[in-house]
Coordinates of C-alpha atoms in Angstrom, one line a residue:
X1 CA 29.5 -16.0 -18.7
X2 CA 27.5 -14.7 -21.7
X3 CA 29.5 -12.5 -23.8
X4 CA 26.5 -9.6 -24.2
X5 CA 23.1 -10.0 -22.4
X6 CA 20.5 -7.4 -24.0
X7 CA 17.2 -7.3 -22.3
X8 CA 14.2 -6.7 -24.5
X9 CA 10.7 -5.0 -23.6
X10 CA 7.9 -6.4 -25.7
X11 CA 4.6 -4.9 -25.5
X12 CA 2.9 -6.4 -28.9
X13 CA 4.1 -3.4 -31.4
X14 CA 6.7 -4.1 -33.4
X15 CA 10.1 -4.6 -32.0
X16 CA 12.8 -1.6 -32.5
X17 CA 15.6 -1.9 -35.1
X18 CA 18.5 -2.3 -32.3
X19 CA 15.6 -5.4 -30.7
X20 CA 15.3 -6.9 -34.2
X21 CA 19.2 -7.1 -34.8
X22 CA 20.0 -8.0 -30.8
X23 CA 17.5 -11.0 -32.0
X24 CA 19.1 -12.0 -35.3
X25 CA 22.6 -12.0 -33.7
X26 CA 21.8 -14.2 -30.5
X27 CA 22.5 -17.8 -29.8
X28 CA 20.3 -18.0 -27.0
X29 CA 16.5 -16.2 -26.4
X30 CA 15.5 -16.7 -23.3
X31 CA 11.7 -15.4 -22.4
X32 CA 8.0 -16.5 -21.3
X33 CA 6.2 -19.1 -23.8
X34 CA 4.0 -16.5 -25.4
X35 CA 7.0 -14.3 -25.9
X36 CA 8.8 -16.5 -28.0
X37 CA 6.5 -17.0 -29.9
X38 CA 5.6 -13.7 -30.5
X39 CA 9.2 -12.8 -31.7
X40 CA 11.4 -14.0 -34.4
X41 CA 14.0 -16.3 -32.4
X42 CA 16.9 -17.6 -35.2
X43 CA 16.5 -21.1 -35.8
X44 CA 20.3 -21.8 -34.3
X45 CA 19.5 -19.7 -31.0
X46 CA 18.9 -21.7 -27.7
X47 CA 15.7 -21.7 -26.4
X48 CA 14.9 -21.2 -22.9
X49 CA 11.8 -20.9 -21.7
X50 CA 11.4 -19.1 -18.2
X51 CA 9.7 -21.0 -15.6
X52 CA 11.9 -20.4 -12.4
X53 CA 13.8 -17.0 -13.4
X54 CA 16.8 -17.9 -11.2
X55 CA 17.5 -21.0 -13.0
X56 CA 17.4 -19.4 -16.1
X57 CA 19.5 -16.5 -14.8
X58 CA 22.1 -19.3 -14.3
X59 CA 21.7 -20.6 -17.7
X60 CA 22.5 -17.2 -18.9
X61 CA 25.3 -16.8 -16.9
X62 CA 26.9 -20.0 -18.1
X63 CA 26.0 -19.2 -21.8
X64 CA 28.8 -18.4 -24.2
X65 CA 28.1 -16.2 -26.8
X66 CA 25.1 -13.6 -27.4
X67 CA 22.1 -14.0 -25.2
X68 CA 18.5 -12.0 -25.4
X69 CA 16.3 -12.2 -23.1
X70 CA 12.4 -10.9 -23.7
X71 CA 10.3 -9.8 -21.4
X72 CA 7.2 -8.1 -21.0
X73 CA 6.8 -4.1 -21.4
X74 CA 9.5 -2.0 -19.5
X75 CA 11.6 -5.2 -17.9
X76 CA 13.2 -2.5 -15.0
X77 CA 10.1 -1.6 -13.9
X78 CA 8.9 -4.8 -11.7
X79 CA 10.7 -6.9 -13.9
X80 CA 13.6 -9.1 -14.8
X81 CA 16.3 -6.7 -14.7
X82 CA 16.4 -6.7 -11.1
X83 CA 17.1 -10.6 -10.9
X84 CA 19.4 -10.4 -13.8
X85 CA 21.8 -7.7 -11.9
X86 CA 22.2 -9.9 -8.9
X87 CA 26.7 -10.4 -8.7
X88 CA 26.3 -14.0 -8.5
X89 CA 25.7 -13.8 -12.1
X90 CA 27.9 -11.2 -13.4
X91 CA 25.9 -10.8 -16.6
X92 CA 26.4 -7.2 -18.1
X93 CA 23.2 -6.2 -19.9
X94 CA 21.6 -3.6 -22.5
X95 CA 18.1 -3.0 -21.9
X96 CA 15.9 -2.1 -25.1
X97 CA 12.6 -1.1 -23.3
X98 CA 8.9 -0.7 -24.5
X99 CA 6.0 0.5 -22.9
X100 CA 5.4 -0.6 -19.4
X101 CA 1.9 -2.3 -19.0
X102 CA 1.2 0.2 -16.1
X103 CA 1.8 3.0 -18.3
X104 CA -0.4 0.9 -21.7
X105 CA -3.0 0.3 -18.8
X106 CA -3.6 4.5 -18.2
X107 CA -3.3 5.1 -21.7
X108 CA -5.9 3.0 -22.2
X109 CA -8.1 4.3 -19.8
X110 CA -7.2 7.5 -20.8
X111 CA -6.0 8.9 -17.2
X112 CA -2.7 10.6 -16.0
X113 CA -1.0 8.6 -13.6
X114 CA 1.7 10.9 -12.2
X115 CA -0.8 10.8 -8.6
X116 CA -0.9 6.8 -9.1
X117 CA 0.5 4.6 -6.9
X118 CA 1.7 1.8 -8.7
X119 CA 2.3 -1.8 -6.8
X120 CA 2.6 -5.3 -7.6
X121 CA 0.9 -8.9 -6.1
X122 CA 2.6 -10.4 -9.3
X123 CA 4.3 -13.6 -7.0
X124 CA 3.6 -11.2 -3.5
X125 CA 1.9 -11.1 -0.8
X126 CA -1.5 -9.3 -2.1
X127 CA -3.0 -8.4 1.4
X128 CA -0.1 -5.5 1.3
X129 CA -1.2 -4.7 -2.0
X130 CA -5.0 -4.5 -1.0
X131 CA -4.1 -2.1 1.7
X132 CA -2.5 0.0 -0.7
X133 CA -5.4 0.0 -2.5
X134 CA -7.3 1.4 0.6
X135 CA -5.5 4.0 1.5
X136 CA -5.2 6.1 -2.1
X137 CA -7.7 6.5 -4.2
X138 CA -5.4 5.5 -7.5
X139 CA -3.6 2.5 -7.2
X140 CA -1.9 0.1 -10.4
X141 CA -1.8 -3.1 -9.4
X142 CA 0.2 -5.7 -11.2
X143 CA -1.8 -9.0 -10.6
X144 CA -0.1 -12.7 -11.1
X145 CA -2.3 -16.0 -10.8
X146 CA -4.0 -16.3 -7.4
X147 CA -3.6 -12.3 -7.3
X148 CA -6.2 -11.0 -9.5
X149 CA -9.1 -8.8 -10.1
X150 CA -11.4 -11.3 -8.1
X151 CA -9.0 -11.9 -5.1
X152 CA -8.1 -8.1 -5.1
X153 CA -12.2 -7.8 -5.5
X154 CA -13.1 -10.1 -2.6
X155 CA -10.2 -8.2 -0.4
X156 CA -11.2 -5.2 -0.9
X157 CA -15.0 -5.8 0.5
X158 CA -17.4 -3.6 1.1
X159 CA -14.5 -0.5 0.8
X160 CA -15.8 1.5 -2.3
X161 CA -13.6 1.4 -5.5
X162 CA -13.7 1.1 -9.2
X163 CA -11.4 -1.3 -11.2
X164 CA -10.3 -0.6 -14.6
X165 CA -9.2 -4.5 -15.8
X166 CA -6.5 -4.1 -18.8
X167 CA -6.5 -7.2 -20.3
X168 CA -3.7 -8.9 -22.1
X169 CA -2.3 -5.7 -23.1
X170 CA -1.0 -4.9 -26.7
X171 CA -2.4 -8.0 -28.0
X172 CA -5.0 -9.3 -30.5
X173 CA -7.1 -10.5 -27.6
X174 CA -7.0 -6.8 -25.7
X175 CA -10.0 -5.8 -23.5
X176 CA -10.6 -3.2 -20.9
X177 CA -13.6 -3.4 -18.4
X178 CA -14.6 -0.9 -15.9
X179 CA -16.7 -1.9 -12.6
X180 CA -17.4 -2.1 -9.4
X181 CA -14.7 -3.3 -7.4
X182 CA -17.7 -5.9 -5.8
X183 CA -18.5 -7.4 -8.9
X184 CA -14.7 -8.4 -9.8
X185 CA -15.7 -11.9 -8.6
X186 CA -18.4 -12.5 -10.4
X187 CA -16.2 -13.4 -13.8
X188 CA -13.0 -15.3 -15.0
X189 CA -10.1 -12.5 -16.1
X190 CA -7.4 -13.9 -18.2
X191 CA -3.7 -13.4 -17.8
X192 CA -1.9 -11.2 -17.6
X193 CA -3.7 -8.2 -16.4
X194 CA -3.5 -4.9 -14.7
X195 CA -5.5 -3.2 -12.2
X196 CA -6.6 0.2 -11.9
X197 CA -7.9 0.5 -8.8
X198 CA -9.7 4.1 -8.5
X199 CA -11.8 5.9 -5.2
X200 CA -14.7 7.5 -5.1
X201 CA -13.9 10.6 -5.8
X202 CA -10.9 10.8 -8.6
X203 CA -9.0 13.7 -9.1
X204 CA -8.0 13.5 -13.0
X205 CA -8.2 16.9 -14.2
X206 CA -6.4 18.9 -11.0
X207 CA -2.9 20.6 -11.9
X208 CA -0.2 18.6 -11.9
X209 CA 1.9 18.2 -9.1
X210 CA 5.2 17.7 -8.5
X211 CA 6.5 14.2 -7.2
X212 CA 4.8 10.8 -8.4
X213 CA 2.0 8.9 -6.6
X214 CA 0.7 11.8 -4.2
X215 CA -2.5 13.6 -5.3
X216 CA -1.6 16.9 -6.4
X217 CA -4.4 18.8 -4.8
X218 CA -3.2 17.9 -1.5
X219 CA -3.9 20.3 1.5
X220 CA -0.8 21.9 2.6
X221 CA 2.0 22.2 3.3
X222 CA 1.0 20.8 6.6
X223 CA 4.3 19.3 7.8
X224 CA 4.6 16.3 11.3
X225 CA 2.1 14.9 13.0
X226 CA 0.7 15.9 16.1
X227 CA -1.2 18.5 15.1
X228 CA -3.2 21.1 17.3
X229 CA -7.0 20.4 18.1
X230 CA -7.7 23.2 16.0
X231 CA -6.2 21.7 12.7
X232 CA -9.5 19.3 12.9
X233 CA -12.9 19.5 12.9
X234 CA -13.9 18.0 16.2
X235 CA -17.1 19.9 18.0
X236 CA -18.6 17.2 20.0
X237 CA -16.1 14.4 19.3
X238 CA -13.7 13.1 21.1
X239 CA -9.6 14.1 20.4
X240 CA -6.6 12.9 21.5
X241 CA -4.1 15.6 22.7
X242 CA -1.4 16.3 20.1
X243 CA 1.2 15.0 22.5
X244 CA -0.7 11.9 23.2
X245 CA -1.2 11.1 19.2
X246 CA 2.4 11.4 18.9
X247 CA 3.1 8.6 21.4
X248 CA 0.3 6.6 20.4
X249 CA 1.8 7.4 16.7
X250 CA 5.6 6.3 17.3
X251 CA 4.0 3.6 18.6
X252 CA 1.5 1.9 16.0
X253 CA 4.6 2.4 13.6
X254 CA 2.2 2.6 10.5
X255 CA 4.1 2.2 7.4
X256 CA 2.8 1.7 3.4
X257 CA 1.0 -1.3 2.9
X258 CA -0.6 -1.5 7.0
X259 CA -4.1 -1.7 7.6
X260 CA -4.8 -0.3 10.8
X261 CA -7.4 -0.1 12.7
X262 CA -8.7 3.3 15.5
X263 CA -11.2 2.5 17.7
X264 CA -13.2 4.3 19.3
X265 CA -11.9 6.7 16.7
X266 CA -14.2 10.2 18.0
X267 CA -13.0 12.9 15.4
X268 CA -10.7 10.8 13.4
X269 CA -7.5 13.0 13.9
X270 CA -5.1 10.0 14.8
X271 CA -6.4 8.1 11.7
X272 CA -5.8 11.1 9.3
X273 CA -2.4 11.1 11.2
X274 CA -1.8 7.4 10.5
X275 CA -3.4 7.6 6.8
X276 CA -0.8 10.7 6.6
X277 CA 2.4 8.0 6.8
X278 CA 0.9 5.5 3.8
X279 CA -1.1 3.1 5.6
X280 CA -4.8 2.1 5.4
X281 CA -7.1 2.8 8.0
X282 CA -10.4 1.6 9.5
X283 CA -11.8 4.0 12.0
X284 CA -14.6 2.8 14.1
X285 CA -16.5 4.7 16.6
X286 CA -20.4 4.3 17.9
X287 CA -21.4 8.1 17.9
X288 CA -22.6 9.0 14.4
X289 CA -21.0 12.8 15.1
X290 CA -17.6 11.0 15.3
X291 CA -18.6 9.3 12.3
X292 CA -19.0 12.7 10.3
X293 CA -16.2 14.5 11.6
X294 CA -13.9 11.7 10.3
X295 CA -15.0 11.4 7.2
X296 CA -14.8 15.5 7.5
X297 CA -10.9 15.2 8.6
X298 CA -10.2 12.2 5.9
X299 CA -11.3 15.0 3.4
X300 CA -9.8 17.4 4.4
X301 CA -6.5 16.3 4.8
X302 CA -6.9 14.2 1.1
X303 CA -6.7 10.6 2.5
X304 CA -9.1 7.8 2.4
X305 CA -10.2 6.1 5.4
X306 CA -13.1 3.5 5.9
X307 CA -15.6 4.4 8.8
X308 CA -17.0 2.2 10.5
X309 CA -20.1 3.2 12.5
X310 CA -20.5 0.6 15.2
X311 CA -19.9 -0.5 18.7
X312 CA -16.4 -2.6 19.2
X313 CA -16.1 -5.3 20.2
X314 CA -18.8 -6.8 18.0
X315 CA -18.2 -4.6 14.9
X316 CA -14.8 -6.0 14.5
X317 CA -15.8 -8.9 13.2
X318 CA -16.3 -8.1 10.0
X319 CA -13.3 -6.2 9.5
X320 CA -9.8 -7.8 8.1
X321 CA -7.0 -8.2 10.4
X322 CA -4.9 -5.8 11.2
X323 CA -1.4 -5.3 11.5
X324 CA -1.1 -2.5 13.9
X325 CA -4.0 -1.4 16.6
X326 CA -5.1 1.2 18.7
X327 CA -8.0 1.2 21.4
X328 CA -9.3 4.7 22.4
X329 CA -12.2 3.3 23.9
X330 CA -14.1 -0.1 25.3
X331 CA -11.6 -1.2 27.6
X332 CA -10.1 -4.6 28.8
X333 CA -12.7 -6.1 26.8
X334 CA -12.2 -4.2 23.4
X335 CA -8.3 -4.5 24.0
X336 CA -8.7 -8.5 24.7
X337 CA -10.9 -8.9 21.2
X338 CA -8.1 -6.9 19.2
X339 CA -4.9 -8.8 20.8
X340 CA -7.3 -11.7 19.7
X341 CA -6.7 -10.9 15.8
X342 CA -3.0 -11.0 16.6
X343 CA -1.6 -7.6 15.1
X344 CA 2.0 -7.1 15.4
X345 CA 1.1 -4.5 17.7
X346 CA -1.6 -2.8 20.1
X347 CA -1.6 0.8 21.8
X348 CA -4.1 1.9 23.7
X349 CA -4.8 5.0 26.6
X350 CA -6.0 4.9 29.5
X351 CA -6.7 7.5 32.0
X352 CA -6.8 5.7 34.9
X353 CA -4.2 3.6 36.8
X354 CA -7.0 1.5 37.9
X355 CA -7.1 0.2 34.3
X356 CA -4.0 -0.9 34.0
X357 CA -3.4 -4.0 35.6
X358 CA -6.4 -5.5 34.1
X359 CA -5.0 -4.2 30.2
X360 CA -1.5 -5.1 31.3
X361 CA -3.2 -8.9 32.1
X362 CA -5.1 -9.2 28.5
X363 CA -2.4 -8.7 26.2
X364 CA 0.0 -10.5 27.9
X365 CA -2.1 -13.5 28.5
X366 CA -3.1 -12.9 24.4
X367 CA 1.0 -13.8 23.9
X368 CA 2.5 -9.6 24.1
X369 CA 5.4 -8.0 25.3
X370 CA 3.5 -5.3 26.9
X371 CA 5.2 -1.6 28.3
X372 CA 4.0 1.7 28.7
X373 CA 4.4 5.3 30.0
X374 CA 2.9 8.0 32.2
X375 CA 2.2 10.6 30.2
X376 CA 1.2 14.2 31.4
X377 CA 2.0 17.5 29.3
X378 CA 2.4 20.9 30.5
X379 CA 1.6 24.2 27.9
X380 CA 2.5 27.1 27.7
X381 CA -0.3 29.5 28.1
X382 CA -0.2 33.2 27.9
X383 CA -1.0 35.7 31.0
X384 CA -0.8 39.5 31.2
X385 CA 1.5 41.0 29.5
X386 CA 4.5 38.7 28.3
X387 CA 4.3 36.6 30.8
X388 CA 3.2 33.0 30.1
X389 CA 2.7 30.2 32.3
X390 CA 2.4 26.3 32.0
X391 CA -0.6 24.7 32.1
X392 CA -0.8 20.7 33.0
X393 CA -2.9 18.0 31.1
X394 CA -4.2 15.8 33.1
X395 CA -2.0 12.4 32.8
X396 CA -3.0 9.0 30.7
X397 CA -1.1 5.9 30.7
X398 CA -0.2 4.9 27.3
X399 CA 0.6 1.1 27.4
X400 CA 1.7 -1.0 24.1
X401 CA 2.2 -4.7 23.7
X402 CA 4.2 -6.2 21.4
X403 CA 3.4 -9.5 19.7
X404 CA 5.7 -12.4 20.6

């Protein structure tokens, strides 16, 4: 294997003394096109220019003698290092970083990114990275080719957010444009980039917190999920039960990177639950009370959700598919058109056993692994005295289905 692999962050400034004199004493630079170029690579050094990073990992590994490898900004961060510290190569390196092109990208626009979340489409799946992108209101994306500011533009629909396009950071050829996430599409970006995806309504000037990517002025502590009815703003809106949320919310599974869609959502308290564990969130519901109370809660609780006033099943059709669903109201039908967009999963309840066969029926015909539960709480409420006594809900079925 190479004798010494040292790993070099370029991010257009002049290279470091220990870069410069890793470079001078290698025998083989290995690196993207436009980094080689941009450095000073000794006329006896191999060349290798990266096109499949695995192959050229081998090449490394085989190499005897001194080997650099340049790569863009901070290579640990999203980058090469990762690859390179797989065993099956054995290489033992010495990183030399420079700026990471998330960290260029804020400078640039002259924002703290501590409350960031920082994720990456660069050769990924960017629906994941979109739904990121919905449910925070800072988000870094690092883009690739078929993953840019248009794609992550067109994603992102009619969900309100402003991109701040770093181009070709730390070069000559530099430019930074800020707009509406809409109008992304309307122009060619040039590689590579970075996204700064930003909500409406920033918070760049609050005290800083203490742990990255959460907004520091967060509500709280406000610890599980579950919460009382009183913990939301619900007068004339519908609520699920705490006990029944945290079913429905074991359930759905929501996890960073989801969208997932409430319907028939009445006060919004199981999608500020579901926003709550990282994932993005499209609550509809008919009544224009509802409407207002869960744009109320999403405040309140500092999460983003988009509300969708409108009567399901026919305002689904313009929403994404989702991984994850739950039905609060509309019935077999409502269920049906969901299990129809095939999300890994669908919960809904139903306070009737008369419903169940026919719910039962829809998802499994739709291709689900349907089961569910009887559920009926009892609490404690106090009487005279000390004395307390138990009070009972009245039951729902909760029934999920699985995707086969």
């Amino acid at each position: 294997m190479a004798d010494r692999v040292t790993v070099i962050g370029y991010d257009g400034a002049p290279l470091s003394g220990p870069a410069r004199a890793a470079l001078a004493s290698a025998t083989l630079v290995a690196g993207g096109a436009r980094h080689l170029d941009a450095v000073d690579v000794p006329e006896s050094a191999e060349r290798v220019v990266m096109g499949n990073v695995h192959v050229a990992a081998r090449r490394i590994s085989e190499h005897r003698g001194s080997a650099v490898v340049v790569a863009s900004g901070d290579p640990g961060f999203f980058g090469i290092v990762r690859i390179l510290r797989r065993p099956e190569y054995g290489l033992e390196l010495e990183i030399v970083p420079a700026v990471s092109s998330v960290a260029h990208a804020f400078a640039r626009a002259a924002m703290p990114w501590d409350d960031a979340k920082v994720v990456s489409a660069h050769g990924r799946e960017l629906r994941r990275a979109v739904n990121v992108c919905r449910a925070y209101g800072k988000v870094a994306v690092l883009t690739g080719p078929g993953s840019g500011p248009a794609e992550l533009g067109l994603m992102l629909g009619d969900v309100p957010r402003t991109f701040v396009v770093c181009e070709n950071l730390g070069t000559d050829q530099e430019e930074v444009t800020m707009l509406a996430a809409d109008k992304a599409a309307d122009r060619t970006w040039s590689d590579p980039n970075v996204v700064i995806v930003v909500g409406p309504n920033p918070v760049t000037s609050a005290p800083a917190g203490w742990i990255a990517g959460q907004r520091s002025n967060f509500p709280g502590p406000v610890r599980g999920w579950g919460l009382d009815e009183d913990a939301y703003d619900s007068t004339d809106a519908a609520t699920l039960r705490p006990e029944v949320r945290a079913v429905v919310l074991g359930r759905l599974g929501p996890t960073p990177g989801d969208l997932v869609w409430d319907i028939g959502a009445g006060s919004g308290a199981l999608s500020v639950e579901i926003a709550r564990q990282g994932a993005a969130v499209i609550a509809v519901d008919r009544d224009p009370v509802g409407c207002e109370h869960i744009s109320a809660n999403a405040a309140r609780y500092g999460v983003e959700i988009h509300v969708v006033p409108g009567t399901a099943p026919e305002a689904l059709s313009r929403m994404p598919d989702p991984d994850t669903a739950f039905v609060g109201g509309g019935g077999v039908e409502v269920v049906a058109a969901c299990a129809a967009r095939r999300p890994e999963r669908v919960v809904t309840v139903l306070p009737a056993l008369e419903a169940v066969g026919a719910v039962h029926g829809a998802l499994t015909g739709a291709g689900y692994a349907v089961d569910g539960t009887l559920l009926q709480s009892s609490r404690l409420a106090p009487v005279s005295g000390l004395a307390h006594r138990l009070v009972p809900d009245d039951p729902v079925f909760v029934l999920w289905g699985e995707r086969l």
